[in-house]
PDB file of C-alpha atoms in Angstrom:
ATOM      1  CA  GLU A   1     -33.303 -35.514 -33.503  1.00 58.00           C
ATOM      2  CA  THR A   2     -35.944 -37.447 -35.408  1.00 63.00           C
ATOM      3  CA  ARG A   3     -38.224 -39.709 -33.441  1.00 69.00           C
ATOM      4  CA  LEU A   4     -41.480 -41.598 -33.875  1.00 73.00           C
ATOM      5  CA  ASP A   5     -44.399 -39.511 -32.646  1.00 82.00           C
ATOM      6  CA  ILE A   6     -46.845 -41.772 -30.818  1.00 88.00           C
ATOM      7  CA  ALA A   7     -49.807 -39.449 -31.422  1.00 90.00           C
ATOM      8  CA  VAL A   8     -49.174 -39.312 -35.180  1.00 90.00           C
ATOM      9  CA  LEU A   9     -48.698 -43.088 -35.286  1.00 87.00           C
ATOM     10  CA  GLY A  10     -51.994 -43.593 -33.444  1.00 91.00           C
ATOM     11  CA  VAL A  11     -53.872 -41.350 -35.873  1.00 93.00           C
ATOM     12  CA  ALA A  12     -52.335 -43.136 -38.870  1.00 91.00           C
ATOM     13  CA  VAL A  13     -53.265 -46.579 -37.529  1.00 91.00           C
ATOM     14  CA  THR A  14     -56.810 -45.379 -36.801  1.00 93.00           C
ATOM     15  CA  ILE A  15     -57.199 -44.005 -40.338  1.00 92.00           C
ATOM     16  CA  VAL A  16     -55.953 -47.264 -41.861  1.00 88.00           C
ATOM     17  CA  PHE A  17     -58.347 -49.268 -39.676  1.00 88.00           C
ATOM     18  CA  LEU A  18     -61.331 -47.078 -40.583  1.00 88.00           C
ATOM     19  CA  ALA A  19     -60.400 -47.169 -44.281  1.00 86.00           C
ATOM     20  CA  GLY A  20     -60.320 -50.961 -44.133  1.00 81.00           C
ATOM     21  CA  LEU A  21     -63.738 -51.014 -42.535  1.00 82.00           C
ATOM     22  CA  LEU A  22     -65.193 -48.558 -45.023  1.00 81.00           C
ATOM     23  CA  PHE A  23     -63.802 -50.055 -48.225  1.00 79.00           C
ATOM     24  CA  GLY A  24     -63.714 -53.698 -47.175  1.00 77.00           C
ATOM     25  CA  VAL A  25     -66.230 -54.706 -44.566  1.00 75.00           C
ATOM     26  CA  ALA A  26     -69.083 -52.406 -45.660  1.00 69.00           C
ATOM     27  CA  PRO A  27     -69.229 -53.651 -49.300  1.00 70.00           C
ATOM     28  CA  ALA A  28     -68.852 -57.232 -48.095  1.00 72.00           C
ATOM     29  CA  LEU A  29     -71.863 -56.844 -45.837  1.00 72.00           C
ATOM     30  CA  VAL A  30     -73.946 -55.422 -48.697  1.00 68.00           C
ATOM     31  CA  LEU A  31     -72.940 -58.183 -51.092  1.00 66.00           C
ATOM     32  CA  SER A  32     -73.567 -60.885 -48.501  1.00 68.00           C
ATOM     33  CA  LYS A  33     -77.256 -60.056 -48.608  1.00 64.00           C
ATOM     34  CA  ASN A  34     -77.398 -61.069 -52.276  1.00 59.00           C
ATOM     35  CA  ARG A  35     -76.502 -64.264 -54.026  1.00 54.00           C
ATOM     36  CA  LEU A  36     -72.762 -63.625 -53.850  1.00 52.00           C
ATOM     37  CA  ALA A  37     -71.743 -66.475 -56.135  1.00 53.00           C
ATOM     38  CA  GLY A  38     -74.260 -65.546 -58.807  1.00 55.00           C
ATOM     39  CA  VAL A  39     -73.407 -61.883 -58.643  1.00 52.00           C
ATOM     40  CA  ASP A  40     -69.723 -62.699 -58.925  1.00 55.00           C
ATOM     41  CA  ARG A  41     -70.269 -64.838 -62.031  1.00 53.00           C
ATOM     42  CA  GLU A  42     -72.413 -62.161 -63.654  1.00 55.00           C
ATOM     43  CA  GLN A  43     -69.826 -59.505 -62.908  1.00 54.00           C
ATOM     44  CA  ARG A  44     -67.028 -61.634 -64.330  1.00 54.00           C
ATOM     45  CA  SER A  45     -68.901 -62.389 -67.544  1.00 53.00           C
ATOM     46  CA  GLY A  46     -70.057 -58.787 -67.906  1.00 53.00           C
ATOM     47  CA  SER A  47     -66.585 -57.395 -67.417  1.00 49.00           C
ATOM     48  CA  ALA A  48     -64.807 -59.850 -69.671  1.00 51.00           C
ATOM     49  CA  ASN A  49     -65.435 -57.697 -72.697  1.00 53.00           C
ATOM     50  CA  SER A  50     -65.112 -54.346 -70.925  1.00 68.00           C
ATOM     51  CA  TRP A  51     -61.750 -52.825 -71.755  1.00 73.00           C
ATOM     52  CA  TYR A  52     -62.117 -50.116 -69.177  1.00 69.00           C
ATOM     53  CA  HIS A  53     -62.279 -52.670 -66.370  1.00 71.00           C
ATOM     54  CA  SER A  54     -58.936 -54.027 -67.509  1.00 79.00           C
ATOM     55  CA  ALA A  55     -57.512 -50.528 -67.778  1.00 81.00           C
ATOM     56  CA  LEU A  56     -58.770 -49.736 -64.296  1.00 79.00           C
ATOM     57  CA  LEU A  57     -57.146 -52.858 -62.897  1.00 81.00           C
ATOM     58  CA  ILE A  58     -53.826 -52.090 -64.615  1.00 87.00           C
ATOM     59  CA  GLY A  59     -53.976 -48.514 -63.350  1.00 86.00           C
ATOM     60  CA  GLU A  60     -54.614 -49.654 -59.799  1.00 84.00           C
ATOM     61  CA  VAL A  61     -51.649 -52.020 -59.890  1.00 88.00           C
ATOM     62  CA  ALA A  62     -49.398 -49.372 -61.468  1.00 90.00           C
ATOM     63  CA  ILE A  63     -50.334 -46.721 -58.889  1.00 90.00           C
ATOM     64  CA  SER A  64     -49.812 -49.220 -56.077  1.00 89.00           C
ATOM     65  CA  LEU A  65     -46.338 -50.062 -57.393  1.00 91.00           C
ATOM     66  CA  ILE A  66     -45.459 -46.352 -57.691  1.00 93.00           C
ATOM     67  CA  LEU A  67     -46.604 -45.711 -54.127  1.00 90.00           C
ATOM     68  CA  LEU A  68     -44.684 -48.738 -52.887  1.00 90.00           C
ATOM     69  CA  ALA A  69     -41.502 -47.696 -54.710  1.00 92.00           C
ATOM     70  CA  GLY A  70     -41.839 -44.133 -53.394  1.00 91.00           C
ATOM     71  CA  ALA A  71     -42.337 -45.388 -49.843  1.00 89.00           C
ATOM     72  CA  VAL A  72     -39.271 -47.648 -50.079  1.00 91.00           C
ATOM     73  CA  LEU A  73     -37.099 -44.831 -51.479  1.00 90.00           C
ATOM     74  CA  MET A  74     -38.320 -42.404 -48.808  1.00 87.00           C
ATOM     75  CA  LEU A  75     -37.583 -44.954 -46.081  1.00 85.00           C
ATOM     76  CA  ARG A  76     -34.102 -45.617 -47.473  1.00 85.00           C
ATOM     77  CA  GLY A  77     -33.403 -41.884 -47.629  1.00 80.00           C
ATOM     78  CA  PHE A  78     -34.634 -41.388 -44.088  1.00 79.00           C
ATOM     79  CA  VAL A  79     -32.487 -44.243 -42.753  1.00 79.00           C
ATOM     80  CA  ARG A  80     -29.445 -42.874 -44.610  1.00 77.00           C
ATOM     81  CA  LEU A  81     -29.923 -39.327 -43.297  1.00 73.00           C
ATOM     82  CA  ALA A  82     -30.697 -40.535 -39.776  1.00 73.00           C
ATOM     83  CA  SER A  83     -27.331 -42.312 -39.704  1.00 75.00           C
ATOM     84  CA  VAL A  84     -25.384 -39.173 -40.712  1.00 76.00           C
ATOM     85  CA  TYR A  85     -23.511 -37.609 -37.816  1.00 79.00           C
ATOM     86  CA  PRO A  86     -24.107 -33.828 -37.964  1.00 83.00           C
ATOM     87  CA  GLY A  87     -20.736 -33.101 -36.382  1.00 82.00           C
ATOM     88  CA  PHE A  88     -22.105 -31.514 -33.225  1.00 87.00           C
ATOM     89  CA  ARG A  89     -23.738 -32.538 -29.958  1.00 86.00           C
ATOM     90  CA  THR A  90     -27.519 -32.350 -29.586  1.00 84.00           C
ATOM     91  CA  ALA A  91     -28.152 -34.076 -26.244  1.00 87.00           C
ATOM     92  CA  HIS A  92     -28.766 -31.713 -23.285  1.00 90.00           C
ATOM     93  CA  VAL A  93     -28.217 -28.633 -25.475  1.00 92.00           C
ATOM     94  CA  LEU A  94     -30.616 -25.683 -25.281  1.00 91.00           C
ATOM     95  CA  THR A  95     -30.441 -22.794 -27.757  1.00 91.00           C
ATOM     96  CA  ALA A  96     -32.171 -19.411 -27.606  1.00 90.00           C
ATOM     97  CA  GLY A  97     -32.030 -16.543 -30.073  1.00 88.00           C
ATOM     98  CA  VAL A  98     -31.281 -13.055 -28.747  1.00 86.00           C
ATOM     99  CA  PRO A  99     -31.979 -10.581 -31.597  1.00 84.00           C
ATOM    100  CA  PRO A 100     -30.612  -7.013 -31.428  1.00 79.00           C
ATOM    101  CA  GLY A 101     -34.094  -5.493 -31.043  1.00 73.00           C
ATOM    102  CA  HIS A 102     -33.977  -2.120 -29.319  1.00 72.00           C
ATOM    103  CA  THR A 103     -30.184  -2.388 -28.937  1.00 70.00           C
ATOM    104  CA  ALA A 104     -29.476  -2.512 -32.680  1.00 69.00           C
ATOM    105  CA  GLY A 105     -28.080   1.032 -32.664  1.00 73.00           C
ATOM    106  CA  LEU A 106     -25.410   0.366 -30.061  1.00 74.00           C
ATOM    107  CA  SER A 107     -21.759   0.668 -30.947  1.00 79.00           C
ATOM    108  CA  ARG A 108     -19.688  -2.478 -31.410  1.00 78.00           C
ATOM    109  CA  ALA A 109     -18.081  -2.060 -27.990  1.00 80.00           C
ATOM    110  CA  LYS A 110     -21.468  -1.620 -26.312  1.00 84.00           C
ATOM    111  CA  LEU A 111     -22.878  -4.698 -28.111  1.00 83.00           C
ATOM    112  CA  VAL A 112     -19.902  -6.795 -27.014  1.00 83.00           C
ATOM    113  CA  GLN A 113     -20.425  -5.632 -23.434  1.00 87.00           C
ATOM    114  CA  ARG A 114     -24.145  -6.404 -23.594  1.00 88.00           C
ATOM    115  CA  TYR A 115     -23.617  -9.884 -25.042  1.00 88.00           C
ATOM    116  CA  GLY A 116     -21.119 -10.585 -22.286  1.00 89.00           C
ATOM    117  CA  GLU A 117     -23.679  -9.552 -19.662  1.00 92.00           C
ATOM    118  CA  ILE A 118     -26.357 -11.780 -21.231  1.00 91.00           C
ATOM    119  CA  LEU A 119     -23.884 -14.660 -21.317  1.00 93.00           C
ATOM    120  CA  ASN A 120     -23.140 -14.141 -17.632  1.00 93.00           C
ATOM    121  CA  VAL A 121     -26.886 -14.167 -16.864  1.00 94.00           C
ATOM    122  CA  ALA A 122     -27.273 -17.467 -18.734  1.00 93.00           C
ATOM    123  CA  ARG A 123     -24.355 -19.071 -16.876  1.00 93.00           C
ATOM    124  CA  HIS A 124     -26.098 -18.512 -13.545  1.00 93.00           C
ATOM    125  CA  VAL A 125     -29.449 -20.023 -14.543  1.00 93.00           C
ATOM    126  CA  PRO A 126     -30.149 -23.139 -12.422  1.00 93.00           C
ATOM    127  CA  GLY A 127     -29.493 -26.319 -14.385  1.00 92.00           C
ATOM    128  CA  VAL A 128     -26.939 -24.758 -16.763  1.00 93.00           C
ATOM    129  CA  GLU A 129     -23.520 -26.432 -16.837  1.00 94.00           C
ATOM    130  CA  GLN A 130     -21.908 -24.306 -19.573  1.00 94.00           C
ATOM    131  CA  ALA A 131     -23.028 -21.351 -21.683  1.00 94.00           C
ATOM    132  CA  ALA A 132     -21.721 -19.849 -24.897  1.00 94.00           C
ATOM    133  CA  LEU A 133     -22.635 -17.409 -27.659  1.00 92.00           C
ATOM    134  CA  THR A 134     -22.674 -17.856 -31.418  1.00 91.00           C
ATOM    135  CA  SER A 135     -23.763 -15.669 -34.306  1.00 87.00           C
ATOM    136  CA  ALA A 136     -25.166 -18.663 -36.227  1.00 84.00           C
ATOM    137  CA  LEU A 137     -26.072 -22.225 -35.330  1.00 86.00           C
ATOM    138  CA  PRO A 138     -25.258 -25.158 -37.582  1.00 85.00           C
ATOM    139  CA  MET A 139     -28.456 -26.095 -39.440  1.00 78.00           C
ATOM    140  CA  GLY A 140     -30.120 -23.062 -37.880  1.00 75.00           C
ATOM    141  CA  LYS A 141     -32.360 -20.365 -39.315  1.00 74.00           C
ATOM    142  CA  ILE A 142     -29.551 -17.819 -39.757  1.00 73.00           C
ATOM    143  CA  GLY A 143     -26.526 -18.215 -41.968  1.00 74.00           C
ATOM    144  CA  VAL A 144     -23.637 -15.755 -41.989  1.00 77.00           C
ATOM    145  CA  GLY A 145     -21.107 -15.661 -44.814  1.00 78.00           C
ATOM    146  CA  LEU A 146     -18.230 -13.174 -44.788  1.00 80.00           C
ATOM    147  CA  THR A 147     -16.043 -12.077 -47.657  1.00 80.00           C
ATOM    148  CA  VAL A 148     -12.362 -12.881 -47.200  1.00 84.00           C
ATOM    149  CA  TYR A 149      -9.247 -12.817 -49.337  1.00 83.00           C
ATOM    150  CA  LEU A 150      -6.708 -15.631 -49.356  1.00 82.00           C
ATOM    151  CA  PRO A 151      -2.989 -15.327 -50.159  1.00 75.00           C
ATOM    152  CA  ASP A 152      -3.197 -17.427 -53.348  1.00 72.00           C
ATOM    153  CA  ALA A 153      -5.571 -14.852 -54.888  1.00 71.00           C
ATOM    154  CA  PRO A 154      -5.420 -11.667 -52.780  1.00 66.00           C
ATOM    155  CA  SER A 155      -7.780  -9.748 -55.082  1.00 68.00           C
ATOM    156  CA  GLU A 156     -10.413 -12.482 -55.387  1.00 76.00           C
ATOM    157  CA  MET A 157     -13.377 -12.356 -52.994  1.00 80.00           C
ATOM    158  CA  ARG A 158     -14.484 -15.597 -51.333  1.00 83.00           C
ATOM    159  CA  SER A 159     -17.594 -15.891 -49.197  1.00 85.00           C
ATOM    160  CA  ILE A 160     -17.037 -18.377 -46.367  1.00 88.00           C
ATOM    161  CA  ASP A 161     -19.501 -19.415 -43.666  1.00 89.00           C
ATOM    162  CA  PHE A 162     -18.664 -17.687 -40.417  1.00 88.00           C
ATOM    163  CA  HIS A 163     -19.434 -17.983 -36.702  1.00 89.00           C
ATOM    164  CA  ALA A 164     -18.627 -15.420 -34.019  1.00 89.00           C
ATOM    165  CA  VAL A 165     -18.487 -17.501 -30.833  1.00 91.00           C
ATOM    166  CA  SER A 166     -17.384 -17.401 -27.218  1.00 91.00           C
ATOM    167  CA  ALA A 167     -14.724 -19.666 -25.769  1.00 89.00           C
ATOM    168  CA  ASP A 168     -16.938 -22.507 -24.478  1.00 92.00           C
ATOM    169  CA  TYR A 169     -18.840 -22.965 -27.757  1.00 94.00           C
ATOM    170  CA  PHE A 170     -16.591 -25.754 -29.029  1.00 94.00           C
ATOM    171  CA  SER A 171     -16.843 -27.702 -25.783  1.00 93.00           C
ATOM    172  CA  ILE A 172     -20.641 -27.383 -25.584  1.00 94.00           C
ATOM    173  CA  MET A 173     -21.168 -28.397 -29.206  1.00 93.00           C
ATOM    174  CA  GLY A 174     -18.664 -31.231 -28.960  1.00 92.00           C
ATOM    175  CA  LEU A 175     -16.461 -30.004 -31.826  1.00 93.00           C
ATOM    176  CA  PRO A 176     -13.134 -31.850 -31.608  1.00 94.00           C
ATOM    177  CA  LEU A 177      -9.872 -29.912 -31.826  1.00 94.00           C
ATOM    178  CA  LEU A 178      -7.831 -31.528 -34.623  1.00 94.00           C
ATOM    179  CA  GLN A 179      -4.840 -29.187 -34.756  1.00 93.00           C
ATOM    180  CA  GLY A 180      -3.506 -26.174 -32.896  1.00 93.00           C
ATOM    181  CA  ARG A 181      -5.365 -24.631 -29.982  1.00 92.00           C
ATOM    182  CA  LEU A 182      -8.629 -23.018 -28.949  1.00 92.00           C
ATOM    183  CA  TRP A 183      -8.871 -19.589 -27.374  1.00 88.00           C
ATOM    184  CA  GLY A 184      -9.700 -19.057 -23.721  1.00 85.00           C
ATOM    185  CA  PRO A 185     -10.999 -15.903 -22.004  1.00 83.00           C
ATOM    186  CA  PHE A 186     -10.656 -13.138 -24.573  1.00 81.00           C
ATOM    187  CA  ASP A 187      -7.524 -11.000 -24.492  1.00 78.00           C
ATOM    188  CA  ALA A 188      -7.641  -8.079 -26.924  1.00 75.00           C
ATOM    189  CA  THR A 189      -3.887  -8.136 -27.481  1.00 76.00           C
ATOM    190  CA  ARG A 190      -3.284 -11.863 -27.648  1.00 80.00           C
ATOM    191  CA  ASP A 191      -6.430 -12.810 -29.570  1.00 80.00           C
ATOM    192  CA  LYS A 192      -6.553  -9.966 -32.075  1.00 83.00           C
ATOM    193  CA  GLY A 193      -7.229 -11.453 -35.509  1.00 85.00           C
ATOM    194  CA  VAL A 194      -7.144 -15.107 -34.411  1.00 90.00           C
ATOM    195  CA  VAL A 195      -9.494 -17.533 -36.128  1.00 92.00           C
ATOM    196  CA  ILE A 196     -10.275 -21.230 -35.949  1.00 94.00           C
ATOM    197  CA  ILE A 197     -11.219 -23.031 -39.149  1.00 94.00           C
ATOM    198  CA  ASN A 198     -12.920 -26.348 -39.796  1.00 94.00           C
ATOM    199  CA  ARG A 199     -11.284 -29.298 -41.511  1.00 94.00           C
ATOM    200  CA  ALA A 200     -13.159 -28.655 -44.777  1.00 92.00           C
ATOM    201  CA  MET A 201     -11.602 -25.181 -45.044  1.00 93.00           C
ATOM    202  CA  ALA A 202      -8.147 -26.503 -44.188  1.00 93.00           C
ATOM    203  CA  ASP A 203      -8.401 -29.254 -46.821  1.00 92.00           C
ATOM    204  CA  LYS A 204      -9.741 -26.871 -49.458  1.00 91.00           C
ATOM    205  CA  TYR A 205      -7.285 -23.988 -49.134  1.00 90.00           C
ATOM    206  CA  TRP A 206      -4.211 -25.594 -47.545  1.00 91.00           C
ATOM    207  CA  PRO A 207      -4.311 -29.206 -48.760  1.00 90.00           C
ATOM    208  CA  GLY A 208      -1.524 -31.534 -47.751  1.00 88.00           C
ATOM    209  CA  ARG A 209      -0.074 -29.256 -45.095  1.00 90.00           C
ATOM    210  CA  SER A 210      -0.876 -27.800 -41.707  1.00 92.00           C
ATOM    211  CA  ALA A 211      -3.067 -24.708 -41.765  1.00 91.00           C
ATOM    212  CA  ILE A 212      -1.816 -23.522 -38.359  1.00 94.00           C
ATOM    213  CA  GLY A 213      -0.204 -20.111 -38.718  1.00 91.00           C
ATOM    214  CA  GLU A 214      -1.655 -19.491 -42.174  1.00 90.00           C
ATOM    215  CA  ARG A 215      -3.029 -16.014 -42.733  1.00 88.00           C
ATOM    216  CA  PHE A 216      -5.834 -14.482 -44.768  1.00 88.00           C
ATOM    217  CA  SER A 217      -7.564 -11.133 -44.823  1.00 84.00           C
ATOM    218  CA  SER A 218     -10.937  -9.486 -44.365  1.00 78.00           C
ATOM    219  CA  ARG A 219      -9.773  -6.742 -46.770  1.00 74.00           C
ATOM    220  CA  PRO A 220      -8.555  -6.883 -50.366  1.00 70.00           C
ATOM    221  CA  ALA A 221      -4.943  -6.455 -51.415  1.00 61.00           C
ATOM    222  CA  PRO A 222      -2.696  -4.665 -50.747  1.00 58.00           C
ATOM    223  CA  ALA A 223      -3.956  -4.887 -47.142  1.00 58.00           C
ATOM    224  CA  LEU A 224      -1.958  -7.099 -44.825  1.00 58.00           C
ATOM    225  CA  SER A 225      -3.377 -10.467 -43.824  1.00 65.00           C
ATOM    226  CA  ASP A 226      -5.143  -9.624 -40.574  1.00 81.00           C
ATOM    227  CA  LEU A 227      -6.532 -13.073 -39.676  1.00 87.00           C
ATOM    228  CA  THR A 228      -4.339 -15.907 -38.394  1.00 90.00           C
ATOM    229  CA  VAL A 229      -5.360 -19.561 -38.087  1.00 93.00           C
ATOM    230  CA  ILE A 230      -4.622 -20.919 -34.605  1.00 94.00           C
ATOM    231  CA  GLY A 231      -6.706 -24.107 -34.675  1.00 94.00           C
ATOM    232  CA  VAL A 232      -8.609 -26.605 -36.803  1.00 95.00           C
ATOM    233  CA  VAL A 233     -11.802 -28.241 -35.539  1.00 95.00           C
ATOM    234  CA  GLY A 234     -14.085 -30.936 -36.917  1.00 93.00           C
ATOM    235  CA  ASN A 235     -16.659 -30.323 -39.625  1.00 92.00           C
ATOM    236  CA  THR A 236     -20.338 -29.718 -38.990  1.00 89.00           C
ATOM    237  CA  ARG A 237     -23.265 -30.170 -41.342  1.00 83.00           C
ATOM    238  CA  HIS A 238     -24.154 -26.523 -41.507  1.00 75.00           C
ATOM    239  CA  LYS A 239     -27.007 -26.452 -44.035  1.00 74.00           C
ATOM    240  CA  SER A 240     -28.339 -29.988 -44.481  1.00 75.00           C
ATOM    241  CA  LEU A 241     -27.504 -33.584 -43.632  1.00 76.00           C
ATOM    242  CA  SER A 242     -27.461 -34.575 -47.291  1.00 74.00           C
ATOM    243  CA  GLY A 243     -24.752 -32.140 -48.401  1.00 76.00           C
ATOM    244  CA  GLU A 244     -21.021 -32.274 -47.832  1.00 81.00           C
ATOM    245  CA  PRO A 245     -19.492 -30.084 -45.090  1.00 86.00           C
ATOM    246  CA  VAL A 246     -18.506 -26.635 -46.341  1.00 88.00           C
ATOM    247  CA  ALA A 247     -15.630 -24.381 -45.352  1.00 91.00           C
ATOM    248  CA  GLU A 248     -16.266 -22.464 -42.117  1.00 92.00           C
ATOM    249  CA  PHE A 249     -14.253 -20.323 -39.765  1.00 93.00           C
ATOM    250  CA  TYR A 250     -14.757 -19.029 -36.224  1.00 93.00           C
ATOM    251  CA  GLN A 251     -13.677 -15.875 -34.448  1.00 91.00           C
ATOM    252  CA  PRO A 252     -14.138 -14.614 -30.865  1.00 90.00           C
ATOM    253  CA  TYR A 253     -17.348 -12.614 -30.778  1.00 86.00           C
ATOM    254  CA  GLN A 254     -15.434  -9.790 -29.052  1.00 84.00           C
ATOM    255  CA  GLY A 255     -13.367  -9.303 -32.209  1.00 76.00           C
ATOM    256  CA  TYR A 256     -16.088  -9.974 -34.774  1.00 70.00           C
ATOM    257  CA  PHE A 257     -15.599  -7.762 -37.839  1.00 53.00           C
ATOM    258  CA  GLY A 258     -18.953  -8.382 -39.566  1.00 57.00           C
ATOM    259  CA  PRO A 259     -22.374  -6.705 -39.266  1.00 58.00           C
ATOM    260  CA  PRO A 260     -24.364  -7.066 -36.010  1.00 62.00           C
ATOM    261  CA  VAL A 261     -26.891  -9.866 -36.476  1.00 64.00           C
ATOM    262  CA  GLY A 262     -27.797 -10.540 -32.863  1.00 75.00           C
ATOM    263  CA  THR A 263     -26.585 -13.625 -31.068  1.00 85.00           C
ATOM    264  CA  THR A 264     -27.711 -17.077 -30.026  1.00 90.00           C
ATOM    265  CA  LEU A 265     -27.194 -18.593 -26.607  1.00 93.00           C
ATOM    266  CA  VAL A 266     -26.049 -22.209 -26.538  1.00 93.00           C
ATOM    267  CA  LEU A 267     -26.406 -23.906 -23.163  1.00 94.00           C
ATOM    268  CA  LEU A 268     -25.276 -27.319 -21.971  1.00 94.00           C
ATOM    269  CA  THR A 269     -27.789 -28.371 -19.332  1.00 93.00           C
ATOM    270  CA  LEU A 270     -27.503 -30.864 -16.501  1.00 90.00           C
ATOM    271  CA  GLY A 271     -30.950 -32.342 -17.212  1.00 84.00           C
ATOM    272  CA  ASP A 272     -33.845 -31.834 -19.578  1.00 86.00           C
ATOM    273  CA  PRO A 273     -33.235 -28.602 -21.573  1.00 88.00           C
ATOM    274  CA  ASN A 274     -36.988 -27.913 -21.653  1.00 85.00           C
ATOM    275  CA  LEU A 275     -36.953 -27.473 -17.868  1.00 87.00           C
ATOM    276  CA  VAL A 276     -34.274 -24.801 -18.173  1.00 91.00           C
ATOM    277  CA  ALA A 277     -35.939 -22.855 -21.013  1.00 90.00           C
ATOM    278  CA  SER A 278     -38.482 -20.983 -18.884  1.00 90.00           C
ATOM    279  CA  LEU A 279     -35.852 -20.192 -16.229  1.00 92.00           C
ATOM    280  CA  LEU A 280     -33.565 -18.770 -18.917  1.00 92.00           C
ATOM    281  CA  ARG A 281     -36.325 -16.573 -20.334  1.00 91.00           C
ATOM    282  CA  GLN A 282     -37.201 -15.272 -16.876  1.00 92.00           C
ATOM    283  CA  ALA A 283     -33.563 -14.511 -16.074  1.00 93.00           C
ATOM    284  CA  ILE A 284     -33.031 -12.550 -19.301  1.00 91.00           C
ATOM    285  CA  HIS A 285     -36.247 -10.598 -18.787  1.00 91.00           C
ATOM    286  CA  ARG A 286     -35.085  -9.669 -15.285  1.00 91.00           C
ATOM    287  CA  PHE A 287     -31.908  -8.373 -16.902  1.00 91.00           C
ATOM    288  CA  ASP A 288     -33.863  -6.488 -19.601  1.00 88.00           C
ATOM    289  CA  ARG A 289     -37.642  -6.759 -19.734  1.00 88.00           C
ATOM    290  CA  GLU A 290     -37.676  -5.564 -23.379  1.00 85.00           C
ATOM    291  CA  GLN A 291     -35.210  -8.176 -24.642  1.00 85.00           C
ATOM    292  CA  VAL A 292     -36.830 -10.697 -26.998  1.00 82.00           C
ATOM    293  CA  VAL A 293     -35.875 -14.349 -26.492  1.00 84.00           C
ATOM    294  CA  GLU A 294     -36.624 -16.618 -29.452  1.00 83.00           C
ATOM    295  CA  ASN A 295     -36.883 -20.379 -29.693  1.00 77.00           C
ATOM    296  CA  GLU A 296     -34.155 -21.775 -31.945  1.00 63.00           C
TER     297      GLU A 296
END
């Protein structure tokens, strides 16, 4: 969220006030000691034939107009971006990065188990209503793109933004379900190869028809399509507010087929997220004193 910082506003107002005093009142006081009218007439007559005075005046006006136009354009851009809905909830949401650190060498099964334990720790922190995991936050510092192959061109690689998430992620982030279903508690048999895509991906690769049940692959042809679309959710602004939403897909973190990049906790808090942050850090350090917890 963007807000007006009172401290910055106070400093700016103070600087403007002091600049006015320095460049306005101080010269006026000096000139008031002289014969102001006579000095003014002499200056006018002396500068009438001075081309550089005219050039200076024109330059001052031109620079002022450029600054004014730039300020107006910046304000218009800010207002336009501030009115863009990012596609996800921000109120009462706390995020914390959990990098692999000393656990980077664990097997996939061990990492999944560890992430589940960290998620369980976060759920029991006082003030936390819901907790989830994701491999990458929208508009966050980490972006994950995975190579997939679609049926219309089974030999052509496409890199699509990807998120490995737990079941409550969509609810916490406020992503609406548009078609199909979400997954619940992970079942290795039922949820093997299931993915959820965003509307931008559905419109791009399956325009004019439902994407539910469509299949694509994490491996090139002639491999079978091992990923099945079970749901379509709303778009998020993943990289910037000024760009259009891009294609994205989601998979349960327990079945994630990409490289281990750590995880990010996403918590929906009952009150101020800042009050929960220190409690979360303490709880994770009780679980593992060597685990790094980063601000996201």
